[in-house]
Amino acid sequence: MTKLTAKQESFIALMLKSEEHARRGFDVLLARPGYEKLFDALEEAGLFNPSRNPAPIPAGEPGYVRIPYWDALDYLEAVAKLSGERNDIHLAENVLAVVKTVSEAFEENPSTRDNYHTNRKFAEILGFVPTTTITEAHLSFIPEWLEGKYDQGMVCHALSKGAMHRFLGSQSPDDWIKACTILRYCTAVIWIDEAALGEKRKRPATVTEDHWLKELINHHTKELGRRAGKLSAEILLDRLREVFDQQRRNVPSWLHRPAVEDNAQNHEWLGPENRFVDGLRDVLLSWVDSDTSTAKPFIEKLLTDTSEMVRRIGIYVIGQRWEILGQLYSPLVHENFFTDGHLHELYCLLKNQFESFSASAKASTIEAIRHLEQATTDEEHLRQLKRVQRKWLSAVIGKGYEPADQWFKSLMTEHDLGGVSEHPEFHSYMEIQRGPGPSPYQVQELLAFAELGSVVEELNSFQELDTWRGPTVRALVDSLEEAVILAPTTFLKLLPKFVSAKRPFQFGVIEGFRRLWIDADQTSQSIDWNTAWEELIRFFEQLIQTSDFWTEQVIEDHNRTPNRDWIPPAIADCIKAGTRSDNKAYSPSLLSRTWALLQILLDKLEYIQDAPRSDATNQTINWPRGKAIEALFIHALRECRVGDQTRKEHSGVWEIMKPTFDAQLAKCQNANFEFSTMAGNYLPNLEYMAPEWLRVNIGRIFPSTFRDNLKCALDGLAYTTVSDSLYDQLVKSGVIELALCDQDTDRRVRERLIERISLAYISGNEQLDSPIFGYLFQPQHLEDLQDACGCFWDIREEQLSPEHIARILQFWDRCVGWSRGLPTPPTALLSSLSRLSCYLQGLGSRETEWLLAVAPHVKVNYNYDFFLEELDRLVDTNPTEVSTVMKAFLDSYLPDYDFEDRLKSIIRKLAQLGKRQDAINYAEKLRHLSGMLELYTNLGEIAGKRQRGLNVEESKSG
């Protein structure tokens, strides 16, 4: 061992003082050349002792742990890299000895094996040291590294990119064997209990996370086959037999792996099955390519293996390397080989290679198919046998062998056999189709039909036949919409003809015009919208004013093809789009006609039967009658605005519309939930349209006797803004109190209600001593007070006046005073209040009292980062007060990290502003944080120098 200087001995002794000292020591060593020379001294000092490898420790939340990082790992890794670069055997053996000692200690302290940082670094070290220094004993620790609970997949990843790569890149057969050892450990199978169909079963899983095992197999099987074909194939063969073991899983192999090759039909979620099939398959192909003479006997044995999956892989490999392995086929040809289990691979072999078969092989193949087992003479059984024979024959027809072609042709004439499957090579074939499928006519074709005036006839004549692959009505509707958008004037002329069109196409033409209107640029219109709206409304009237429309039978299909039920909400959407904005609206002369259409829709459309349990607004605006109700409100607003523009008032307009609103409101008694929801949502608009009507009816909109209607109205209210006058009306009518008392109110709705109360408070429309706040200041409503805190926090960047801020701080003061009277501190509320420190500009006695009240609780819900940010701001002008608050904070909680170095910044400022001893005390408490030990040392050294300077001055003066 290199003799140490006194300075080096002192340095290592200092590293032993604490984990932070050790971390800083390793950082200093690695920053200087020759760091490896101190390895023996560090080891002798015990800095690599297994006891220093930390186990997981509980985190802040129950059930969570934190995995500390062992700072020696970076040093060990650096030394390992150096040993590999220099081929320094002695240095490598030193590092591996530490790996061995620590890994062996897992048995004494099993929890340390859950330190995934250590496990990963040890796996990486195997990829850095000279390969000759790694023994089977070192590799034997891999299972223990993989046994950790947390992120064990990184061990496999490290081995894959490091040790496996180097072992397989070596020219030494010993290293190839080591690579196979890693493969064996990483592919180990465990069986996990799963309950299914009322009985206990087990499913296979690998000790390595599937993602990383897939990476290892995909990256290395080619080289494994080339370097160690037999050994790696035997390992994967054992794994494959275990996973597909018939005693454990008595089902056909194709249920778990439909195809040996990569195929969309394979089940990607079945990790072990896929990994071992892929691995053995690719190893065998590589082995055959590099050493056919040794691979061939091995593959020949696979063909007669007891495992069906193994035989399938053998058949696949023959098919892929036919020129080399084709002679293995003929001995297999007998009727017992043409089984369901071999279907996919044998079918593909025949389809791809039959043409190159010898005449005798072709004849024997057809003969084997002809003599497939026939257990009975039952007619249905015979038909099934012929179907099976025809399926096998479909693989070889058209390959130049006349007997096969003639036999297949003969079987095809037997119509009772049914058709041939589109995918005869699979037992079952899953296919996913997205979208409505193809359209029978493209957009340009529909435009041509429209020009000829025959588009409705062409649309009506289409019959949907193949609902899976063929053209669909739904796709044709989509094409029609696009055609309308491209040539609206042409289709406008044909609109009267669409009265006789089938319902899907009536919907398509309506939707096309609606989309065109929404996207239309008013400055460059391609259509005369005055004429268009006249024709559209006439079309709507012709459709829904007839009784036949509402009584016809409605048929749904799996493509969600538009039907009669799609048309009324489409009309409502058009009316809504045409009245929403005064800058883009149809002529006021049409309003009376669209109002009449809305009356029909409201009368005919079905109500929501059951009150929405949550999010009533979203359900309403997506329900046909809800769309009509929303269109009613928007239409009414448009009529009132037109009245204001033309007659400077809209009371007369409202009187015409009022009976409809009265009728709808009268139905809001455990029914008509759509109107309740929209009335709540459009409450500010009702205040504009009919303030007196609203004053009289607000209690009916929010009825205490019909709780479901009340909840729907409150849900709608949550999505809109509330003026001061409207808030006052809600309070006076008892709606706010009623909503607060309803404990079943959806949480999102209640949060919005508390937000309204909070905003009313800071604007002076609500008082802390009001009944509303009196209700909130009850122990069971702590969450409401937290929501109020959240509201005040959210508006911190708004332009708030000093009066606004003063009211927020008064709320804080009230909460602190009220909380002191509770049996236990409301920690979550006090933590939420800490965020209001953003409004503090200075710290007097009262403000300091608030901070001291919340400081011990800011760890709850992770508010301490925001709290420390504000203390860092306030310490510049209030060091004494901030120091007092810091003590209260650190007495209750020691953070695990220093976000944006705020703690260090506060401590430095305290030291600079006359609170050095406090700063030293706080830094000492926080020495476990990165960089804090250095700050503590620096503060102590400065304090020591000052003290020595004072002593010198005292001595001189003495």
PDB file of C-alpha atoms in Angstrom, residues 120 155 182 286 643 707 784 877 896:
ATOM      1  CA  ARG A 120     -26.808  -1.112 -10.866  1.00  0.00           C
ATOM      2  CA  VAL A 155     -29.252  -4.220 -13.493  1.00  0.00           C
ATOM      3  CA  ILE A 182     -25.593 -13.646 -17.534  1.00  0.00           C
ATOM      4  CA  SER A 286     -27.457 -17.111 -36.170  1.00  0.00           C
ATOM      5  CA  GLY A 643     -84.458  44.225 -29.489  1.00  0.00           C
ATOM      6  CA  ARG A 707     -82.341  18.271  -4.526  1.00  0.00           C
ATOM      7  CA  ASP A 784     -63.572  24.707   2.397  1.00  0.00           C
ATOM      8  CA  THR A 877     -35.403  43.396   5.980  1.00  0.00           C
ATOM      9  CA  ASP A 896     -34.580  16.006   2.403  1.00  0.00           C
TER      10      ASP A 896
END
